[in-house]
XYZ file of C-alpha atoms in Angstrom:
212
model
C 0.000 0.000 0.000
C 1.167 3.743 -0.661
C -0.602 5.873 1.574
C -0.627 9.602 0.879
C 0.049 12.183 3.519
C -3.086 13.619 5.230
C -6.041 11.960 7.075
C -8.106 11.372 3.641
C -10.127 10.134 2.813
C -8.194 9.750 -0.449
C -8.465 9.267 -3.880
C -7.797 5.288 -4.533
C -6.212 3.412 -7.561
C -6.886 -0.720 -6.657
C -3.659 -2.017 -9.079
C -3.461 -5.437 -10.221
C 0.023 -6.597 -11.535
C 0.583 -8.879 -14.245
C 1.196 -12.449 -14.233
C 4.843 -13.460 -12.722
C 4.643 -10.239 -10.796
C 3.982 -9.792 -7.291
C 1.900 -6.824 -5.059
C 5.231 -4.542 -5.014
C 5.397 -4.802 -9.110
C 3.580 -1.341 -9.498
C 3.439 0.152 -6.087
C 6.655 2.444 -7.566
C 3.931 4.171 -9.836
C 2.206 5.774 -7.108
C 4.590 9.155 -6.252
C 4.376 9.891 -10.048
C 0.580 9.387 -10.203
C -0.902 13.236 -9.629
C 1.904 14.173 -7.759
C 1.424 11.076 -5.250
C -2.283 12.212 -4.638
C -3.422 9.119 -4.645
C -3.877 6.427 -2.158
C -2.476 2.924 -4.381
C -3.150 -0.716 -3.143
C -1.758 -3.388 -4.133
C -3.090 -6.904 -3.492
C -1.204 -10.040 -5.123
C -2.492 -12.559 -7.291
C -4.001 -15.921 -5.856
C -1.809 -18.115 -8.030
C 2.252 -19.225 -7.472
C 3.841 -18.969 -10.680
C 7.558 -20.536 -11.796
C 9.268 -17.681 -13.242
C 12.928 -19.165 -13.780
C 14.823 -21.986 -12.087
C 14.174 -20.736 -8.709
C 11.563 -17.401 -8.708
C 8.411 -18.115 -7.976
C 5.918 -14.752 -9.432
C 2.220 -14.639 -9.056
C -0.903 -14.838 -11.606
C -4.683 -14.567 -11.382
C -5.812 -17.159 -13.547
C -3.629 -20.142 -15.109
C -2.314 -19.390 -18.736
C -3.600 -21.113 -21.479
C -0.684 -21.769 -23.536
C -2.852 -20.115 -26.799
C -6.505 -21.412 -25.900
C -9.174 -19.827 -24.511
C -8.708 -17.961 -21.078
C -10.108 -19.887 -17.790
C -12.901 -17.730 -17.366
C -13.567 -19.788 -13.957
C -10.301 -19.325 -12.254
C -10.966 -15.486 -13.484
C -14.061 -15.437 -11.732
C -12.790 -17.010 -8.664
C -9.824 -14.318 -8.583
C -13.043 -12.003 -8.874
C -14.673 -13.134 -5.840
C -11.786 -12.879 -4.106
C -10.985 -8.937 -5.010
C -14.259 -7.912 -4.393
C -14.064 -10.167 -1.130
C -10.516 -7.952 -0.497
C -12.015 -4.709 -2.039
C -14.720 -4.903 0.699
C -11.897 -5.435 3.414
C -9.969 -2.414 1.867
C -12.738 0.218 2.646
C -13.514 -0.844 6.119
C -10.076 -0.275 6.698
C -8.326 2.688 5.209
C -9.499 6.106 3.767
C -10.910 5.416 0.431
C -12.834 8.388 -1.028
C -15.720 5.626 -2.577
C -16.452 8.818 -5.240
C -13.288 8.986 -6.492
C -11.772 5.129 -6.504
C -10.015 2.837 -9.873
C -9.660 -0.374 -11.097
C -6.165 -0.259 -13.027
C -4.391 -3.489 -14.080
C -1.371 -4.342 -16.180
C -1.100 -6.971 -18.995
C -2.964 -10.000 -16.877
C -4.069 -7.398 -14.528
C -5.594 -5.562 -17.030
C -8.026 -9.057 -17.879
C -9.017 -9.009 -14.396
C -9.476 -5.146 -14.202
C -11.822 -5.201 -17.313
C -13.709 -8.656 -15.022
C -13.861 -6.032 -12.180
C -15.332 -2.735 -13.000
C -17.186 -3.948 -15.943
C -19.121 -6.511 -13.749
C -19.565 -3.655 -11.014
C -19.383 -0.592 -13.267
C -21.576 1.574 -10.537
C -18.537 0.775 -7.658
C -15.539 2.592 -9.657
C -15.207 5.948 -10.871
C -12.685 5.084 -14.051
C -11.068 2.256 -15.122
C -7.092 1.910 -16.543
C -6.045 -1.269 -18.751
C -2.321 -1.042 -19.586
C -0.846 -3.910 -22.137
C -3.778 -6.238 -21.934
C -6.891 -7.468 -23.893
C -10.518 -8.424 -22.937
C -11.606 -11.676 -23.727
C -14.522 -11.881 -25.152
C -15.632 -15.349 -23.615
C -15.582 -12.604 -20.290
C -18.421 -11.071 -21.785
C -21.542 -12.471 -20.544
C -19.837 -12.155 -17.155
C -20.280 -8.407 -17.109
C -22.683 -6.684 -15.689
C -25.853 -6.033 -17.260
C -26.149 -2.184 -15.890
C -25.754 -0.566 -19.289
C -26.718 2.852 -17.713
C -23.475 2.092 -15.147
C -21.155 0.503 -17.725
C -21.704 3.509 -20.208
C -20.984 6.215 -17.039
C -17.294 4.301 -16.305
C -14.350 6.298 -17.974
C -12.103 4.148 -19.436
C -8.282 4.274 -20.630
C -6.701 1.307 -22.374
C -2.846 1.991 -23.375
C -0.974 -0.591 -25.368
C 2.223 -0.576 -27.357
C 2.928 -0.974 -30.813
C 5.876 -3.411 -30.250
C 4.536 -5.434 -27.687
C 5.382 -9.009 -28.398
C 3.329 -10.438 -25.588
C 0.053 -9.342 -25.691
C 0.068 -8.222 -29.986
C -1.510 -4.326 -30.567
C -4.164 -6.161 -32.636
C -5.769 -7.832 -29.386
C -6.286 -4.664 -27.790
C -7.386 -2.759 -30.836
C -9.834 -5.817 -30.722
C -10.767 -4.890 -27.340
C -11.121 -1.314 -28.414
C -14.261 -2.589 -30.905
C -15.932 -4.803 -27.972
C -16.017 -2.383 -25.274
C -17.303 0.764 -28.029
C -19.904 -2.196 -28.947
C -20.747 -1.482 -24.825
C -21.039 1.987 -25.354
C -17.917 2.534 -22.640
C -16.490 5.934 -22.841
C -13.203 4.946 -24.291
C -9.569 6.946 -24.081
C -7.579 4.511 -26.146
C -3.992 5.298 -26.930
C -0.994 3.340 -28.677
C 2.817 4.127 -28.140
C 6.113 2.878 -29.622
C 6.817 0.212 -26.813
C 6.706 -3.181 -25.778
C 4.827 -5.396 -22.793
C 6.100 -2.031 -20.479
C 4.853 1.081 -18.940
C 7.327 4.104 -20.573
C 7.859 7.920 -19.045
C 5.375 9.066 -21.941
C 2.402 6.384 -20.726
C 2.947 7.087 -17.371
C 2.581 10.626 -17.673
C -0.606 10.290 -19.855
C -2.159 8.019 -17.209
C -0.968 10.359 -14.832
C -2.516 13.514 -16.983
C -5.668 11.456 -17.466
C -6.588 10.506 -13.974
C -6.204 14.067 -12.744
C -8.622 14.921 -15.080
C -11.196 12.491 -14.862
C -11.106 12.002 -11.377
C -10.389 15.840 -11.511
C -7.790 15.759 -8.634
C -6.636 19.311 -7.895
């Protein structure tokens, strides 16, 4: 957790690292995120995951090697963030008006699974380097009125040799079928967050969440 200076409540990012990652993966984003205005936590996938002869990372769901995602294990991992979501605002000084969903590469799956199934709960959503499956679809919430109210930002590099440009522009398509009010930006990068993202996601948050 980074936990901004002042008794709050505070303006709250929920940040979901990729797969092989682990809760302190993006925590380092927070001082450069409106000036450290906001209030980031960071809870760690369910999942160990090998990541070289003797790392162990963590994922959300399984991979599947090319196939179809395991939309059950992403449901499960679901459960369990809005289980941990619930925790999070008995506990520390969320601002409820004023609180995102943002996720990188695998993160970003289950950050789509998240606010788009609870679209009335967030204030904006951020997908970095990911994709939305579209067997997650019927999982999603069936408050249009909600879904079409939820800003949304989806970044995703040109190079990126993990999750190909094409998926996401794909993405782009399903969630405009949705009617979500869509920021969607490319840059000349690979599976990574760069200065020039960063500072957009920075420049768009303060805006939509209109931090002063």
């Amino acid at each position: 957790i980074y936990e901004p200076s002042g008794a709050g409540p505070h303006p709250t990012i929920l940040t979901l690292h990729g797969r092989g990652a682990n809760a302190l993966d993006l925590l380092g984003l927070a001082p450069y995120l409106s000036n450290g205005k906001f209030l980031m936590i960071c809870p760690q996938g369910p999942l160990e995951t090998p990541i070289g002869p003797e790392a162990i990372g963590y994922a959300w769901y399984p991979m599947s090697m090319g196939g179809p995602p395991d939309i059950g294990a992403i449901l499960s991992s679901r459960e369990k963030l809005q289980q941990f979501l619930d925790a999070c605002l008995k506990r520390y000084p969320i601002d409820e008006k004023k609180l995102v969903v943002l996720g990188f590469s695998q993160g970003g799956v289950m950050s789509y699974s998240l606010a788009l199934s609870q679209p009335e709960r967030f204030t904006a959503l951020a997908v970095l380097s990911s994709w939305l499956p579209k067997e997650l679809i019927p999982e999603l919430s069936m408050n249009s009125e909600a879904m079409q109210s939820l800003p949304t930002l989806v970044q995703h590099g040109s190079e990126d040799q993990m999750i190909e440009v094409q998926r996401a522009r794909e993405s782009v398509e399903q969630l405009r079928a949705l009617r979500v009010p869509l920021t969607y930006r490319e840059y000349d990068m690979g599976h990574e967050i760069t200065p020039s993202s960063l500072s957009d996601l920075s420049a768009w948050l303060k805006d939509t969440l209109k931090i002063k």
